Amino acid sequence: MNRSGPVKLLGLIAGIALLNIAVLSPGLLGLEITGGSAFETASGVTLLIVSLLVVLYGSYTLLFKAPAAPSVRHLENQEDYIASLSKYRNVKALKKDVLLALDQLERIGKKKSTLLQVLGERFEPAELSYRKFLSVITGVEKLFYLNLRGILSKLSIFDASEFTLFTNRQKPKSFSDALVHRKTGLYNEYFAHVTGYLGANEEILLKLDQLLLEISLLDSTDYTAIEEMPCMKELSALIGQTKLYQN
């Protein structure tokens, strides 16, 4: 359901109610449904029917119709990624991976919030140490979402109906064994890419947990000591490799 739908629906209903009051109230336009001319009666009835239809359609659109997910290139925030992933959660072949990706999205949000809270308790935002940590956390978060983009790119070209056609064992044998073998290999490669991205993001989540532990055990606030922390080194190297790959 669209989260802002109920508020928008109330606004729609209020607007339609005000319109009907303005048109039908004797003190305003004073259109009469009964007792007036045939034209007034027809116009009044039409207004009420159209109002009802607008409310019904608005209710469906705002409360039940899934919002259109933006294209992968135009994803901007966590809500965009959730909407894009949710399009595939009812596809049987993809459901397990999609649910894991949605779970990972929720977890990285919580971990980032916890890390920022801990950093705020140990350092001042103006300190170099704070900025060092924040830079790494922000960089690895970007890498996480880059992996999600990779997943969504693969999901966008996946043909669930064709996959079912070639994997349904109860279907009469219509294709040669060689063709089925090649098609199966292609789909396995496809799923391997998706699984790889999910595994990479799970590794990022684990490293963020390790970073949180290392911060909690940190004795020194010297930024040089911070740069030598094992997890900081690993995350910095991971971010650096990704930048080289992108370039």
mmCIF file of C-alpha atoms in Angstrom, residues 73-242:
data_model
loop_
_atom_site.group_PDB
_atom_site.id
_atom_site.type_symbol
_atom_site.label_atom_id
_atom_site.label_comp_id
_atom_site.label_asym_id
_atom_site.label_seq_id
_atom_site.Cartn_x
_atom_site.Cartn_y
_atom_site.Cartn_z
ATOM 1 C CA ARG A 73 19.284 4.605 -13.269
ATOM 2 C CA HIS A 74 16.986 6.953 -11.343
ATOM 3 C CA LEU A 75 16.923 5.287 -7.912
ATOM 4 C CA GLU A 76 17.675 7.902 -5.273
ATOM 5 C CA ASN A 77 16.768 6.627 -1.810
ATOM 6 C CA GLN A 78 15.958 3.497 0.170
ATOM 7 C CA GLU A 79 12.241 3.778 -0.618
ATOM 8 C CA ASP A 80 13.024 3.696 -4.344
ATOM 9 C CA TYR A 81 15.042 0.502 -3.951
ATOM 10 C CA ILE A 82 12.316 -1.116 -1.850
ATOM 11 C CA ALA A 83 9.683 -0.253 -4.469
ATOM 12 C CA SER A 84 11.840 -1.620 -7.286
ATOM 13 C CA LEU A 85 12.645 -4.864 -5.471
ATOM 14 C CA SER A 86 9.055 -5.382 -4.346
ATOM 15 C CA LYS A 87 7.964 -5.691 -7.982
ATOM 16 C CA TYR A 88 9.625 -9.136 -8.033
ATOM 17 C CA ARG A 89 8.766 -10.494 -4.586
ATOM 18 C CA ASN A 90 5.868 -12.592 -5.931
ATOM 19 C CA VAL A 91 7.914 -14.180 -8.737
ATOM 20 C CA LYS A 92 8.442 -17.701 -7.435
ATOM 21 C CA ALA A 93 11.911 -18.174 -8.903
ATOM 22 C CA LEU A 94 13.129 -14.858 -7.447
ATOM 23 C CA LYS A 95 11.195 -14.590 -4.186
ATOM 24 C CA LYS A 96 13.910 -15.931 -1.879
ATOM 25 C CA ASP A 97 16.602 -13.635 -3.303
ATOM 26 C CA VAL A 98 14.312 -10.593 -3.336
ATOM 27 C CA LEU A 99 13.267 -11.109 0.286
ATOM 28 C CA LEU A 100 16.931 -11.381 1.276
ATOM 29 C CA ALA A 101 17.766 -8.167 -0.596
ATOM 30 C CA LEU A 102 14.898 -6.355 1.174
ATOM 31 C CA ASP A 103 16.113 -7.691 4.514
ATOM 32 C CA GLN A 104 19.644 -6.499 3.746
ATOM 33 C CA LEU A 105 18.280 -3.050 2.919
ATOM 34 C CA GLU A 106 16.592 -2.842 6.301
ATOM 35 C CA ARG A 107 19.690 -4.055 8.121
ATOM 36 C CA ILE A 108 22.132 -1.637 6.522
ATOM 37 C CA GLY A 109 19.885 1.253 7.512
ATOM 38 C CA LYS A 110 19.900 0.103 11.138
ATOM 39 C CA LYS A 111 23.662 -0.526 11.166
ATOM 40 C CA LYS A 112 24.467 2.886 9.721
ATOM 41 C CA SER A 113 22.209 4.539 12.300
ATOM 42 C CA THR A 114 23.913 2.641 15.141
ATOM 43 C CA LEU A 115 27.400 3.454 13.817
ATOM 44 C CA LEU A 116 26.614 7.160 13.563
ATOM 45 C CA GLN A 117 25.182 7.134 17.070
ATOM 46 C CA VAL A 118 28.316 5.485 18.481
ATOM 47 C CA LEU A 119 30.577 7.865 16.549
ATOM 48 C CA GLY A 120 28.608 10.834 17.874
ATOM 49 C CA GLU A 121 29.159 9.618 21.428
ATOM 50 C CA ARG A 122 32.941 9.164 21.003
ATOM 51 C CA PHE A 123 33.907 11.998 18.668
ATOM 52 C CA GLU A 124 32.929 15.512 17.710
ATOM 53 C CA PRO A 125 31.728 15.842 14.092
ATOM 54 C CA ALA A 126 34.534 18.331 13.412
ATOM 55 C CA GLU A 127 37.255 15.872 14.481
ATOM 56 C CA LEU A 128 39.356 14.257 11.778
ATOM 57 C CA SER A 129 38.755 10.829 13.317
ATOM 58 C CA TYR A 130 35.007 11.274 12.989
ATOM 59 C CA ARG A 131 35.369 12.310 9.355
ATOM 60 C CA LYS A 132 37.616 9.319 8.649
ATOM 61 C CA PHE A 133 35.015 6.903 9.968
ATOM 62 C CA LEU A 134 32.156 8.718 8.244
ATOM 63 C CA SER A 135 33.974 8.678 4.908
ATOM 64 C CA VAL A 136 34.448 4.906 5.060
ATOM 65 C CA ILE A 137 30.876 4.242 6.206
ATOM 66 C CA THR A 138 29.473 6.442 3.424
ATOM 67 C CA GLY A 139 31.752 4.846 0.837
ATOM 68 C CA VAL A 140 30.819 1.285 1.757
ATOM 69 C CA GLU A 141 27.126 2.225 1.807
ATOM 70 C CA LYS A 142 27.469 3.476 -1.776
ATOM 71 C CA LEU A 143 29.079 0.153 -2.683
ATOM 72 C CA PHE A 144 26.142 -1.679 -1.070
ATOM 73 C CA TYR A 145 23.654 0.238 -3.203
ATOM 74 C CA LEU A 146 25.808 -0.261 -6.275
ATOM 75 C CA ASN A 147 25.461 -4.018 -5.723
ATOM 76 C CA LEU A 148 21.704 -3.576 -5.375
ATOM 77 C CA ARG A 149 21.646 -1.795 -8.709
ATOM 78 C CA GLY A 150 23.399 -4.814 -10.178
ATOM 79 C CA ILE A 151 20.717 -7.093 -8.747
ATOM 80 C CA LEU A 152 17.910 -4.920 -10.103
ATOM 81 C CA SER A 153 19.537 -4.769 -13.520
ATOM 82 C CA LYS A 154 19.518 -8.575 -13.636
ATOM 83 C CA LEU A 155 15.946 -8.802 -12.344
ATOM 84 C CA SER A 156 14.729 -6.355 -14.981
ATOM 85 C CA ILE A 157 15.755 -8.672 -17.820
ATOM 86 C CA PHE A 158 14.589 -11.905 -16.199
ATOM 87 C CA ASP A 159 11.709 -13.602 -18.015
ATOM 88 C CA ALA A 160 9.870 -15.645 -15.381
ATOM 89 C CA SER A 161 7.485 -17.256 -17.889
ATOM 90 C CA GLU A 162 10.315 -18.487 -20.086
ATOM 91 C CA PHE A 163 12.184 -19.767 -17.059
ATOM 92 C CA THR A 164 9.109 -21.753 -15.990
ATOM 93 C CA LEU A 165 8.729 -23.128 -19.509
ATOM 94 C CA PHE A 166 12.208 -24.625 -19.475
ATOM 95 C CA THR A 167 12.207 -25.830 -15.865
ATOM 96 C CA ASN A 168 8.748 -27.412 -15.590
ATOM 97 C CA ARG A 169 9.511 -31.118 -15.455
ATOM 98 C CA GLN A 170 5.862 -32.123 -15.841
ATOM 99 C CA LYS A 171 5.566 -30.320 -19.164
ATOM 100 C CA PRO A 172 5.685 -32.572 -22.249
ATOM 101 C CA LYS A 173 9.169 -32.793 -23.702
ATOM 102 C CA SER A 174 9.146 -30.195 -26.476
ATOM 103 C CA PHE A 175 12.822 -29.281 -26.644
ATOM 104 C CA SER A 176 16.020 -31.172 -27.275
ATOM 105 C CA ASP A 177 18.178 -32.118 -24.304
ATOM 106 C CA ALA A 178 20.983 -29.944 -25.669
ATOM 107 C CA LEU A 179 18.753 -26.849 -25.811
ATOM 108 C CA VAL A 180 17.386 -27.432 -22.322
ATOM 109 C CA HIS A 181 20.923 -27.936 -21.035
ATOM 110 C CA ARG A 182 22.132 -24.665 -22.571
ATOM 111 C CA LYS A 183 19.106 -22.753 -21.336
ATOM 112 C CA THR A 184 19.498 -24.179 -17.833
ATOM 113 C CA GLY A 185 23.153 -23.210 -17.840
ATOM 114 C CA LEU A 186 22.241 -19.668 -18.854
ATOM 115 C CA TYR A 187 19.695 -19.340 -16.051
ATOM 116 C CA ASN A 188 22.159 -20.794 -13.541
ATOM 117 C CA GLU A 189 24.675 -18.175 -14.608
ATOM 118 C CA TYR A 190 22.010 -15.509 -14.220
ATOM 119 C CA PHE A 191 21.160 -16.620 -10.678
ATOM 120 C CA ALA A 192 24.871 -16.868 -9.851
ATOM 121 C CA HIS A 193 25.253 -13.152 -10.588
ATOM 122 C CA VAL A 194 22.330 -12.262 -8.325
ATOM 123 C CA THR A 195 23.638 -14.543 -5.573
ATOM 124 C CA GLY A 196 27.067 -12.977 -5.952
ATOM 125 C CA TYR A 197 25.725 -9.482 -5.371
ATOM 126 C CA LEU A 198 23.744 -10.687 -2.354
ATOM 127 C CA GLY A 199 26.837 -12.372 -0.954
ATOM 128 C CA ALA A 200 28.909 -9.210 -1.452
ATOM 129 C CA ASN A 201 26.309 -7.159 0.430
ATOM 130 C CA GLU A 202 26.166 -9.720 3.222
ATOM 131 C CA GLU A 203 29.945 -9.374 3.496
ATOM 132 C CA ILE A 204 29.553 -5.596 3.758
ATOM 133 C CA LEU A 205 27.009 -5.997 6.558
ATOM 134 C CA LEU A 206 29.384 -8.312 8.400
ATOM 135 C CA LYS A 207 32.260 -5.833 8.049
ATOM 136 C CA LEU A 208 30.061 -3.052 9.415
ATOM 137 C CA ASP A 209 29.369 -5.229 12.462
ATOM 138 C CA GLN A 210 33.113 -5.757 12.853
ATOM 139 C CA LEU A 211 33.712 -2.028 12.512
ATOM 140 C CA LEU A 212 31.172 -1.316 15.228
ATOM 141 C CA LEU A 213 32.945 -3.769 17.530
ATOM 142 C CA GLU A 214 36.352 -2.242 16.789
ATOM 143 C CA ILE A 215 35.037 1.259 17.498
ATOM 144 C CA SER A 216 33.624 0.105 20.830
ATOM 145 C CA LEU A 217 37.031 -1.347 21.772
ATOM 146 C CA LEU A 218 39.030 1.631 20.515
ATOM 147 C CA ASP A 219 41.332 3.105 23.165
ATOM 148 C CA SER A 220 42.848 5.907 21.113
ATOM 149 C CA THR A 221 41.209 8.739 19.201
ATOM 150 C CA ASP A 222 44.335 9.341 17.128
ATOM 151 C CA TYR A 223 43.365 9.244 13.479
ATOM 152 C CA THR A 224 46.585 7.391 12.578
ATOM 153 C CA ALA A 225 45.600 4.576 14.941
ATOM 154 C CA ILE A 226 42.145 4.558 13.420
ATOM 155 C CA GLU A 227 43.575 4.081 9.925
ATOM 156 C CA GLU A 228 45.432 0.997 11.203
ATOM 157 C CA MET A 229 42.292 -0.694 12.489
ATOM 158 C CA PRO A 230 41.909 -4.038 10.613
ATOM 159 C CA CYS A 231 38.319 -3.456 9.541
ATOM 160 C CA MET A 232 39.029 0.122 8.456
ATOM 161 C CA LYS A 233 41.831 -1.191 6.261
ATOM 162 C CA GLU A 234 39.567 -3.847 4.741
ATOM 163 C CA LEU A 235 36.746 -1.432 4.038
ATOM 164 C CA SER A 236 39.081 1.220 2.615
ATOM 165 C CA ALA A 237 40.661 -1.377 0.321
ATOM 166 C CA LEU A 238 37.206 -2.559 -0.784
ATOM 167 C CA ILE A 239 36.123 0.984 -1.603
ATOM 168 C CA GLY A 240 39.392 1.623 -3.439
ATOM 169 C CA GLN A 241 39.015 -1.499 -5.574
ATOM 170 C CA THR A 242 35.484 -0.476 -6.489
#
